[in-house]
Amino acid sequence: MGETFAASAAAQLAVVERGGFVESRHVGSAVVLGPDGEVVRELGDSTAPVLPRSSMKPFQALAVMTSGVTLRGEDAAIATASHSGTQQHVALVRGLLARVGLPASALRCPPEFPTDRASRDELVRGGMRPESITMNCSGKHAAMLLACHANGWPIEDYLDLDHPLQKRILDVFERLTGERPAATVIDGCGAPVHAVGLTALARGVQKIASSSTSSPFALFREGAALAEGVRANGWAVAGPGRPDSVAIDRLGVFSKFGAEGVQVMTAADGTTVALKMLDGSPRASAIVAARLLVGAGALEASAVDALEPELGLDVLGGGRVVGRIRATV
């Protein structure tokens, strides 16, 4: 079914330094779009298809919102979240399900413990097992179930590629990215995920993040509501200390991580970055995206400097800081 870009088409995006010695290098591809949607910078191959993974969640949430489901504020944020499973996150997911009287057992994402350590430890101490509702994609799945309920679509098979919901998601994804997927496979949560180039992904995210509430088109009015919900509730999009939440809260960006080193980020003026780390590591993705926005003049360097200590970029030796993961863009 194809593959992502080759190593020969990648560029260095970050390094890992330990005691001044460059221990590792992260290579990948990235693209920066100006507020007008034109490519202003490209590193590596931005046209080769990549799997957006959870960076596709804004499109999935928007497809739900344009299928008769009203999501605003925290509800919009949790629908596009890769949340860490705190009590607050789970409460939002339960609230979505409660709208239509569905139990948590209706969720078809796999059971997992929360990624938030404190929340996980609390469940383990209580003798609890992994649950679907604490899986990081449960907000997206709950929103999908609301769309099924609103339209009278079958609930049990809502993840099937030929389900009306998944067809709706694909339509929204193609309309916003302007590209037909090079491949469609199954994501970690069980939902279909579609491969497109980074430039197409960036354009789609930019259209959502820059949407206007006064647009004559419902797609973009709902996109504006989604973007507003994300920017106002960064905590719900990821969790305590998670890069997306930190970047949203500190920089005012629209930010969405994707597994295997994918990251999309849009500044207030619409400048948008999409990137993919070839080795699949996410540890430098957020800082690389932020530095690319600085280079494009969309973020202040001082603001990103102040953000760095909160992104978990320190390299430790013997329990003390001996180096740093550093963007090289």
Tab-separated table of N, CA, C and O in Angstrom, residues 96-207:
chain	number	residue	atom	x	y	z
A	96	LEU	N	-20.152	13.197	27.334
A	96	LEU	CA	-20.580	13.043	25.940
A	96	LEU	C	-21.496	11.832	25.793
A	96	LEU	O	-22.561	11.907	25.171
A	97	LEU	N	-21.083	10.711	26.353
A	97	LEU	CA	-21.883	9.490	26.248
A	97	LEU	C	-23.242	9.653	26.919
A	97	LEU	O	-24.260	9.139	26.429
A	98	ALA	N	-23.254	10.399	28.032
A	98	ALA	CA	-24.505	10.584	28.773
A	98	ALA	C	-25.539	11.378	27.979
A	98	ALA	O	-26.740	11.261	28.237
A	99	ARG	N	-25.087	12.168	27.017
A	99	ARG	CA	-26.035	12.943	26.199
A	99	ARG	C	-27.071	12.036	25.543
A	99	ARG	O	-28.226	12.432	25.357
A	100	VAL	N	-26.638	10.844	25.151
A	100	VAL	CA	-27.541	9.941	24.431
A	100	VAL	C	-27.740	8.626	25.173
A	100	VAL	O	-28.239	7.647	24.609
A	101	GLY	N	-27.345	8.607	26.442
A	101	GLY	CA	-27.591	7.443	27.277
A	101	GLY	C	-26.791	6.212	26.921
A	101	GLY	O	-27.232	5.081	27.169
A	102	LEU	N	-25.606	6.404	26.368
A	102	LEU	CA	-24.778	5.266	25.998
A	102	LEU	C	-23.803	4.920	27.124
A	102	LEU	O	-23.234	5.814	27.755
A	103	PRO	N	-23.557	3.627	27.366
A	103	PRO	CA	-22.581	3.237	28.386
A	103	PRO	C	-21.171	3.279	27.812
A	103	PRO	O	-20.978	3.283	26.589
A	104	ALA	N	-20.183	3.282	28.689
A	104	ALA	CA	-18.790	3.286	28.239
A	104	ALA	C	-18.463	2.032	27.437
A	104	ALA	O	-17.542	2.043	26.616
A	105	SER	N	-19.222	0.974	27.632
A	105	SER	CA	-18.970	-0.271	26.896
A	105	SER	C	-19.259	-0.135	25.406
A	105	SER	O	-18.864	-1.004	24.615
A	106	ALA	N	-19.929	0.938	25.004
A	106	ALA	CA	-20.187	1.173	23.577
A	106	ALA	C	-18.932	1.617	22.840
A	106	ALA	O	-18.870	1.520	21.608
A	107	LEU	N	-17.939	2.102	23.572
A	107	LEU	CA	-16.684	2.539	22.955
A	107	LEU	C	-15.958	1.344	22.356
A	107	LEU	O	-15.827	0.301	23.001
A	108	ARG	N	-15.439	1.513	21.146
A	108	ARG	CA	-14.731	0.419	20.483
A	108	ARG	C	-13.211	0.620	20.471
A	108	ARG	O	-12.484	-0.145	19.838
A	109	CYS	N	-12.720	1.644	21.168
A	109	CYS	CA	-11.269	1.765	21.306
A	109	CYS	C	-10.799	0.743	22.333
A	109	CYS	O	-11.545	0.355	23.230
A	110	PRO	N	-9.556	0.262	22.216
A	110	PRO	CA	-9.085	-0.800	23.119
A	110	PRO	C	-8.895	-0.290	24.547
A	110	PRO	O	-8.627	0.897	24.762
A	111	PRO	N	-9.038	-1.160	25.537
A	111	PRO	CA	-8.820	-0.749	26.929
A	111	PRO	C	-7.348	-0.472	27.199
A	111	PRO	O	-6.479	-1.236	26.781
A	112	GLU	N	-7.089	0.616	27.894
A	112	GLU	CA	-5.723	0.974	28.284
A	112	GLU	C	-5.761	1.706	29.612
A	112	GLU	O	-6.759	2.357	29.953
A	113	PHE	N	-4.660	1.644	30.329
A	113	PHE	CA	-4.510	2.477	31.512
A	113	PHE	C	-4.258	3.925	31.073
A	113	PHE	O	-3.766	4.165	29.966
A	114	PRO	N	-4.563	4.904	31.932
A	114	PRO	CA	-4.228	6.295	31.606
A	114	PRO	C	-2.731	6.451	31.402
A	114	PRO	O	-1.928	5.759	32.032
A	115	THR	N	-2.350	7.364	30.520
A	115	THR	CA	-0.931	7.673	30.372
A	115	THR	C	-0.455	8.621	31.464
A	115	THR	O	0.746	8.730	31.710
A	116	ASP	N	-1.379	9.329	32.115
A	116	ASP	CA	-1.029	10.162	33.262
A	116	ASP	C	-0.649	9.248	34.423
A	116	ASP	O	-1.444	8.395	34.849
A	117	ARG	N	0.558	9.410	34.923
A	117	ARG	CA	1.083	8.464	35.919
A	117	ARG	C	0.260	8.455	37.193
A	117	ARG	O	-0.061	7.376	37.728
A	118	ALA	N	-0.106	9.618	37.693
A	118	ALA	CA	-0.865	9.669	38.938
A	118	ALA	C	-2.219	8.990	38.776
A	118	ALA	O	-2.676	8.258	39.665
A	119	SER	N	-2.864	9.216	37.653
A	119	SER	CA	-4.178	8.598	37.410
A	119	SER	C	-4.044	7.086	37.265
A	119	SER	O	-4.874	6.323	37.779
A	120	ARG	N	-2.998	6.649	36.580
A	120	ARG	CA	-2.764	5.215	36.422
A	120	ARG	C	-2.492	4.555	37.772
A	120	ARG	O	-3.049	3.499	38.089
A	121	ASP	N	-1.627	5.176	38.572
A	121	ASP	CA	-1.286	4.604	39.870
A	121	ASP	C	-2.524	4.483	40.760
A	121	ASP	O	-2.682	3.491	41.492
A	122	GLU	N	-3.399	5.493	40.676
A	122	GLU	CA	-4.623	5.457	41.483
A	122	GLU	C	-5.508	4.275	41.079
A	122	GLU	O	-6.058	3.583	41.931
A	123	LEU	N	-5.628	4.037	39.777
A	123	LEU	CA	-6.438	2.910	39.312
A	123	LEU	C	-5.817	1.573	39.724
A	123	LEU	O	-6.526	0.648	40.134
A	124	VAL	N	-4.511	1.477	39.614
A	124	VAL	CA	-3.830	0.230	39.995
A	124	VAL	C	-4.007	-0.043	41.483
A	124	VAL	O	-4.296	-1.181	41.891
A	125	ARG	N	-3.843	0.998	42.300
A	125	ARG	CA	-4.025	0.816	43.744
A	125	ARG	C	-5.441	0.370	44.074
A	125	ARG	O	-5.672	-0.354	45.044
A	126	GLY	N	-6.396	0.824	43.271
A	126	GLY	CA	-7.788	0.446	43.500
A	126	GLY	C	-8.171	-0.885	42.891
A	126	GLY	O	-9.346	-1.270	42.935
A	127	GLY	N	-7.200	-1.582	42.302
A	127	GLY	CA	-7.468	-2.880	41.717
A	127	GLY	C	-8.200	-2.821	40.396
A	127	GLY	O	-8.749	-3.835	39.939
A	128	MET	N	-8.206	-1.666	39.767
A	128	MET	CA	-8.910	-1.502	38.504
A	128	MET	C	-8.079	-2.056	37.346
A	128	MET	O	-6.848	-2.092	37.397
A	129	ARG	N	-8.770	-2.465	36.309
A	129	ARG	CA	-8.123	-2.935	35.088
A	129	ARG	C	-8.158	-1.838	34.025
A	129	ARG	O	-8.892	-0.855	34.165
A	130	PRO	N	-7.379	-1.969	32.945
A	130	PRO	CA	-7.459	-0.995	31.849
A	130	PRO	C	-8.889	-0.926	31.302
A	130	PRO	O	-9.594	-1.939	31.244
A	131	GLU	N	-9.314	0.271	30.917
A	131	GLU	CA	-10.650	0.478	30.384
A	131	GLU	C	-10.582	1.262	29.085
A	131	GLU	O	-9.644	2.046	28.869
A	132	SER	N	-11.590	1.110	28.253
A	132	SER	CA	-11.643	1.863	27.010
A	132	SER	C	-11.800	3.357	27.272
A	132	SER	O	-11.274	4.181	26.534
A	133	ILE	N	-12.506	3.714	28.334
A	133	ILE	CA	-12.782	5.125	28.575
A	133	ILE	C	-11.538	5.884	29.017
A	133	ILE	O	-11.469	7.114	28.887
A	134	THR	N	-10.516	5.180	29.532
A	134	THR	CA	-9.274	5.851	29.905
A	134	THR	C	-8.232	5.792	28.794
A	134	THR	O	-7.145	6.338	28.933
A	135	MET	N	-8.563	5.144	27.680
A	135	MET	CA	-7.684	5.134	26.513
A	135	MET	C	-7.633	6.538	25.916
A	135	MET	O	-8.633	7.262	25.943
A	136	ASN	N	-6.498	6.952	25.402
A	136	ASN	CA	-6.310	8.360	25.020
A	136	ASN	C	-7.233	8.835	23.901
A	136	ASN	O	-7.427	10.022	23.726
A	137	CYS	N	-7.814	7.911	23.135
A	137	CYS	CA	-8.699	8.284	22.024
A	137	CYS	C	-10.177	8.212	22.379
A	137	CYS	O	-11.031	8.347	21.493
A	138	SER	N	-10.518	8.004	23.648
A	138	SER	CA	-11.917	7.757	24.002
A	138	SER	C	-12.817	8.956	23.720
A	138	SER	O	-14.005	8.783	23.420
A	139	GLY	N	-12.279	10.171	23.797
A	139	GLY	CA	-13.091	11.349	23.486
A	139	GLY	C	-13.524	11.357	22.035
A	139	GLY	O	-14.685	11.658	21.705
A	140	LYS	N	-12.599	11.023	21.144
A	140	LYS	CA	-12.914	10.934	19.722
A	140	LYS	C	-13.971	9.869	19.474
A	140	LYS	O	-14.921	10.091	18.702
A	141	HIS	N	-13.824	8.739	20.113
A	141	HIS	CA	-14.771	7.646	19.911
A	141	HIS	C	-16.152	7.999	20.459
A	141	HIS	O	-17.176	7.660	19.843
A	142	ALA	N	-16.200	8.674	21.604
A	142	ALA	CA	-17.491	9.090	22.143
A	142	ALA	C	-18.183	10.057	21.192
A	142	ALA	O	-19.399	9.965	20.965
A	143	ALA	N	-17.413	10.978	20.613
A	143	ALA	CA	-17.988	11.924	19.652
A	143	ALA	C	-18.515	11.191	18.425
A	143	ALA	O	-19.582	11.524	17.884
A	144	MET	N	-17.788	10.183	17.971
A	144	MET	CA	-18.249	9.389	16.836
A	144	MET	C	-19.579	8.708	17.135
A	144	MET	O	-20.478	8.654	16.279
A	145	LEU	N	-19.728	8.216	18.356
A	145	LEU	CA	-20.979	7.576	18.746
A	145	LEU	C	-22.128	8.578	18.757
A	145	LEU	O	-23.265	8.230	18.385
A	146	LEU	N	-21.855	9.816	19.149
A	146	LEU	CA	-22.900	10.846	19.115
A	146	LEU	C	-23.370	11.092	17.686
A	146	LEU	O	-24.569	11.277	17.437
A	147	ALA	N	-22.428	11.103	16.748
A	147	ALA	CA	-22.804	11.303	15.346
A	147	ALA	C	-23.666	10.155	14.849
A	147	ALA	O	-24.638	10.359	14.103
A	148	CYS	N	-23.329	8.947	15.249
A	148	CYS	CA	-24.133	7.788	14.846
A	148	CYS	C	-25.546	7.912	15.406
A	148	CYS	O	-26.540	7.669	14.698
A	149	HIS	N	-25.650	8.284	16.665
A	149	HIS	CA	-26.962	8.421	17.293
A	149	HIS	C	-27.781	9.515	16.613
A	149	HIS	O	-28.984	9.340	16.359
A	150	ALA	N	-27.145	10.633	16.303
A	150	ALA	CA	-27.855	11.760	15.706
A	150	ALA	C	-28.401	11.441	14.325
A	150	ALA	O	-29.411	12.023	13.894
A	151	ASN	N	-27.740	10.527	13.623
A	151	ASN	CA	-28.121	10.228	12.246
A	151	ASN	C	-28.777	8.861	12.060
A	151	ASN	O	-29.096	8.485	10.927
A	152	GLY	N	-28.967	8.141	13.147
A	152	GLY	CA	-29.573	6.819	13.037
A	152	GLY	C	-28.667	5.801	12.387
A	152	GLY	O	-29.139	4.800	11.829
A	153	TRP	N	-27.352	6.038	12.479
A	153	TRP	CA	-26.391	5.096	11.902
A	153	TRP	C	-26.118	3.972	12.899
A	153	TRP	O	-26.210	4.174	14.108
A	154	PRO	N	-25.744	2.790	12.400
A	154	PRO	CA	-25.415	1.687	13.317
A	154	PRO	C	-24.281	2.078	14.264
A	154	PRO	O	-23.345	2.793	13.883
A	155	ILE	N	-24.375	1.610	15.473
A	155	ILE	CA	-23.377	1.948	16.495
A	155	ILE	C	-22.295	0.882	16.614
A	155	ILE	O	-21.112	1.193	16.781
A	156	GLU	N	-22.680	-0.375	16.487
A	156	GLU	CA	-21.736	-1.456	16.771
A	156	GLU	C	-20.530	-1.455	15.831
A	156	GLU	O	-19.415	-1.799	16.231
A	157	ASP	N	-20.744	-1.065	14.569
A	157	ASP	CA	-19.665	-1.141	13.574
A	157	ASP	C	-19.209	0.227	13.102
A	157	ASP	O	-18.806	0.397	11.965
A	158	TYR	N	-19.231	1.230	13.993
A	158	TYR	CA	-18.928	2.604	13.582
A	158	TYR	C	-17.491	2.806	13.105
A	158	TYR	O	-17.167	3.821	12.493
A	159	LEU	N	-16.611	1.847	13.351
A	159	LEU	CA	-15.225	1.961	12.908
A	159	LEU	C	-14.977	1.337	11.538
A	159	LEU	O	-13.887	1.495	10.982
A	160	ASP	N	-15.956	0.648	11.003
A	160	ASP	CA	-15.779	0.010	9.700
A	160	ASP	C	-15.599	1.061	8.611
A	160	ASP	O	-16.287	2.098	8.607
A	161	LEU	N	-14.721	0.785	7.677
A	161	LEU	CA	-14.396	1.760	6.637
A	161	LEU	C	-15.604	2.134	5.799
A	161	LEU	O	-15.712	3.274	5.334
A	162	ASP	N	-16.545	1.210	5.592
A	162	ASP	CA	-17.706	1.506	4.767
A	162	ASP	C	-18.898	2.022	5.575
A	162	ASP	O	-20.003	2.167	5.051
A	163	HIS	N	-18.687	2.325	6.853
A	163	HIS	CA	-19.738	2.890	7.699
A	163	HIS	C	-20.011	4.333	7.261
A	163	HIS	O	-19.077	5.055	6.872
A	164	PRO	N	-21.255	4.802	7.318
A	164	PRO	CA	-21.562	6.187	6.909
A	164	PRO	C	-20.713	7.233	7.628
A	164	PRO	O	-20.336	8.249	7.028
A	165	LEU	N	-20.402	7.004	8.890
A	165	LEU	CA	-19.571	7.957	9.637
A	165	LEU	C	-18.175	8.043	9.041
A	165	LEU	O	-17.639	9.135	8.830
A	166	GLN	N	-17.567	6.893	8.770
A	166	GLN	CA	-16.212	6.904	8.228
A	166	GLN	C	-16.182	7.483	6.818
A	166	GLN	O	-15.206	8.131	6.428
A	167	LYS	N	-17.237	7.286	6.063
A	167	LYS	CA	-17.322	7.918	4.747
A	167	LYS	C	-17.419	9.428	4.886
A	167	LYS	O	-16.835	10.178	4.100
A	168	ARG	N	-18.146	9.883	5.894
A	168	ARG	CA	-18.263	11.322	6.157
A	168	ARG	C	-16.903	11.897	6.556
A	168	ARG	O	-16.513	12.980	6.093
A	169	ILE	N	-16.178	11.189	7.404
A	169	ILE	CA	-14.856	11.655	7.823
A	169	ILE	C	-13.923	11.758	6.625
A	169	ILE	O	-13.212	12.758	6.460
A	170	LEU	N	-13.934	10.750	5.778
A	170	LEU	CA	-13.079	10.776	4.595
A	170	LEU	C	-13.431	11.948	3.691
A	170	LEU	O	-12.540	12.622	3.150
A	171	ASP	N	-14.711	12.240	3.538
A	171	ASP	CA	-15.132	13.365	2.707
A	171	ASP	C	-14.602	14.687	3.257
A	171	ASP	O	-14.060	15.512	2.510
A	172	VAL	N	-14.730	14.884	4.558
A	172	VAL	CA	-14.229	16.112	5.185
A	172	VAL	C	-12.714	16.201	5.040
A	172	VAL	O	-12.160	17.262	4.718
A	173	PHE	N	-12.044	15.081	5.261
A	173	PHE	CA	-10.582	15.045	5.171
A	173	PHE	C	-10.117	15.403	3.761
A	173	PHE	O	-9.198	16.221	3.585
A	174	GLU	N	-10.735	14.838	2.753
A	174	GLU	CA	-10.345	15.123	1.372
A	174	GLU	C	-10.661	16.568	0.988
A	174	GLU	O	-9.876	17.222	0.297
A	175	ARG	N	-11.805	17.067	1.431
A	175	ARG	CA	-12.179	18.448	1.092
A	175	ARG	C	-11.192	19.448	1.672
A	175	ARG	O	-10.819	20.424	1.013
A	176	LEU	N	-10.762	19.216	2.904
A	176	LEU	CA	-9.892	20.192	3.566
A	176	LEU	C	-8.430	20.043	3.153
A	176	LEU	O	-7.718	21.042	3.041
A	177	THR	N	-7.970	18.830	2.952
A	177	THR	CA	-6.563	18.641	2.548
A	177	THR	C	-6.378	18.825	1.050
A	177	THR	O	-5.266	19.097	0.593
A	178	GLY	N	-7.445	18.643	0.277
A	178	GLY	CA	-7.349	18.751	-1.171
A	178	GLY	C	-6.616	17.600	-1.808
A	178	GLY	O	-6.130	17.709	-2.941
A	179	GLU	N	-6.548	16.480	-1.109
A	179	GLU	CA	-5.768	15.349	-1.608
A	179	GLU	C	-6.483	14.031	-1.296
A	179	GLU	O	-7.010	13.849	-0.196
A	180	ARG	N	-6.483	13.135	-2.269
A	180	ARG	CA	-7.021	11.799	-2.028
A	180	ARG	C	-5.956	10.973	-1.312
A	180	ARG	O	-4.782	11.001	-1.687
A	181	PRO	N	-6.334	10.224	-0.289
A	181	PRO	CA	-5.340	9.455	0.467
A	181	PRO	C	-4.581	8.457	-0.412
A	181	PRO	O	-5.158	7.824	-1.296
A	182	ALA	N	-3.284	8.360	-0.134
A	182	ALA	CA	-2.457	7.382	-0.838
A	182	ALA	C	-2.660	5.987	-0.259
A	182	ALA	O	-2.363	4.994	-0.917
A	183	ALA	N	-3.156	5.917	0.967
A	183	ALA	CA	-3.417	4.636	1.622
A	183	ALA	C	-4.377	4.874	2.771
A	183	ALA	O	-4.456	5.984	3.316
A	184	THR	N	-5.103	3.845	3.124
A	184	THR	CA	-5.981	3.869	4.298
A	184	THR	C	-5.701	2.611	5.102
A	184	THR	O	-5.773	1.500	4.570
A	185	VAL	N	-5.354	2.808	6.375
A	185	VAL	CA	-5.017	1.683	7.253
A	185	VAL	C	-5.745	1.885	8.586
A	185	VAL	O	-6.527	2.816	8.731
A	186	ILE	N	-5.487	1.013	9.541
A	186	ILE	CA	-6.160	1.091	10.834
A	186	ILE	C	-5.224	1.676	11.883
A	186	ILE	O	-4.100	1.203	12.071
A	187	ASP	N	-5.692	2.706	12.551
A	187	ASP	CA	-4.924	3.379	13.589
A	187	ASP	C	-4.892	2.521	14.853
A	187	ASP	O	-5.599	1.514	14.959
A	188	GLY	N	-4.106	2.948	15.827
A	188	GLY	CA	-3.973	2.189	17.063
A	188	GLY	C	-5.271	2.038	17.829
A	188	GLY	O	-5.451	1.068	18.568
A	189	CYS	N	-6.179	2.999	17.664
A	189	CYS	CA	-7.450	2.960	18.382
A	189	CYS	C	-8.508	2.158	17.645
A	189	CYS	O	-9.616	1.973	18.155
A	190	GLY	N	-8.186	1.696	16.428
A	190	GLY	CA	-9.135	0.906	15.658
A	190	GLY	C	-9.838	1.656	14.553
A	190	GLY	O	-10.537	1.053	13.734
A	191	ALA	N	-9.687	2.988	14.496
A	191	ALA	CA	-10.345	3.792	13.473
A	191	ALA	C	-9.478	3.867	12.216
A	191	ALA	O	-8.254	3.765	12.288
A	192	PRO	N	-10.096	4.063	11.058
A	192	PRO	CA	-9.303	4.258	9.842
A	192	PRO	C	-8.480	5.538	9.914
A	192	PRO	O	-8.903	6.544	10.487
A	193	VAL	N	-7.276	5.503	9.333
A	193	VAL	CA	-6.428	6.684	9.221
A	193	VAL	C	-5.907	6.736	7.795
A	193	VAL	O	-5.564	5.716	7.202
A	194	HIS	N	-5.885	7.946	7.213
A	194	HIS	CA	-5.608	8.126	5.797
A	194	HIS	C	-4.276	8.836	5.575
A	194	HIS	O	-3.990	9.855	6.206
A	195	ALA	N	-3.459	8.303	4.668
A	195	ALA	CA	-2.130	8.854	4.394
A	195	ALA	C	-2.195	9.943	3.328
A	195	ALA	O	-2.741	9.732	2.241
A	196	VAL	N	-1.644	11.117	3.658
A	196	VAL	CA	-1.508	12.222	2.705
A	196	VAL	C	-0.147	12.876	2.921
A	196	VAL	O	0.534	12.617	3.912
A	197	GLY	N	0.243	13.749	2.015
A	197	GLY	CA	1.492	14.477	2.170
A	197	GLY	C	1.411	15.517	3.269
A	197	GLY	O	0.320	15.971	3.645
A	198	LEU	N	2.565	15.908	3.790
A	198	LEU	CA	2.599	16.900	4.866
A	198	LEU	C	2.015	18.241	4.432
A	198	LEU	O	1.358	18.928	5.219
A	199	THR	N	2.245	18.633	3.184
A	199	THR	CA	1.687	19.906	2.722
A	199	THR	C	0.171	19.856	2.723
A	199	THR	O	-0.502	20.810	3.149
A	200	ALA	N	-0.395	18.750	2.256
A	200	ALA	CA	-1.850	18.598	2.273
A	200	ALA	C	-2.377	18.592	3.702
A	200	ALA	O	-3.401	19.228	4.008
A	201	LEU	N	-1.688	17.884	4.598
A	201	LEU	CA	-2.096	17.846	5.996
A	201	LEU	C	-2.067	19.241	6.602
A	201	LEU	O	-3.004	19.658	7.290
A	202	ALA	N	-0.988	19.985	6.329
A	202	ALA	CA	-0.869	21.347	6.857
A	202	ALA	C	-1.990	22.239	6.344
A	202	ALA	O	-2.555	23.043	7.096
A	203	ARG	N	-2.326	22.115	5.076
A	203	ARG	CA	-3.384	22.957	4.514
A	203	ARG	C	-4.730	22.648	5.150
A	203	ARG	O	-5.532	23.544	5.414
A	204	GLY	N	-4.986	21.369	5.392
A	204	GLY	CA	-6.242	21.008	6.033
A	204	GLY	C	-6.331	21.547	7.450
A	204	GLY	O	-7.361	22.099	7.859
A	205	VAL	N	-5.271	21.387	8.214
A	205	VAL	CA	-5.250	21.888	9.592
A	205	VAL	C	-5.356	23.404	9.605
A	205	VAL	O	-6.069	23.997	10.439
A	206	GLN	N	-4.665	24.063	8.685
A	206	GLN	CA	-4.722	25.519	8.607
A	206	GLN	C	-6.149	26.007	8.363
A	206	GLN	O	-6.591	27.001	8.957
A	207	LYS	N	-6.875	25.316	7.507
A	207	LYS	CA	-8.255	25.716	7.229
A	207	LYS	C	-9.132	25.596	8.466
A	207	LYS	O	-10.003	26.444	8.702
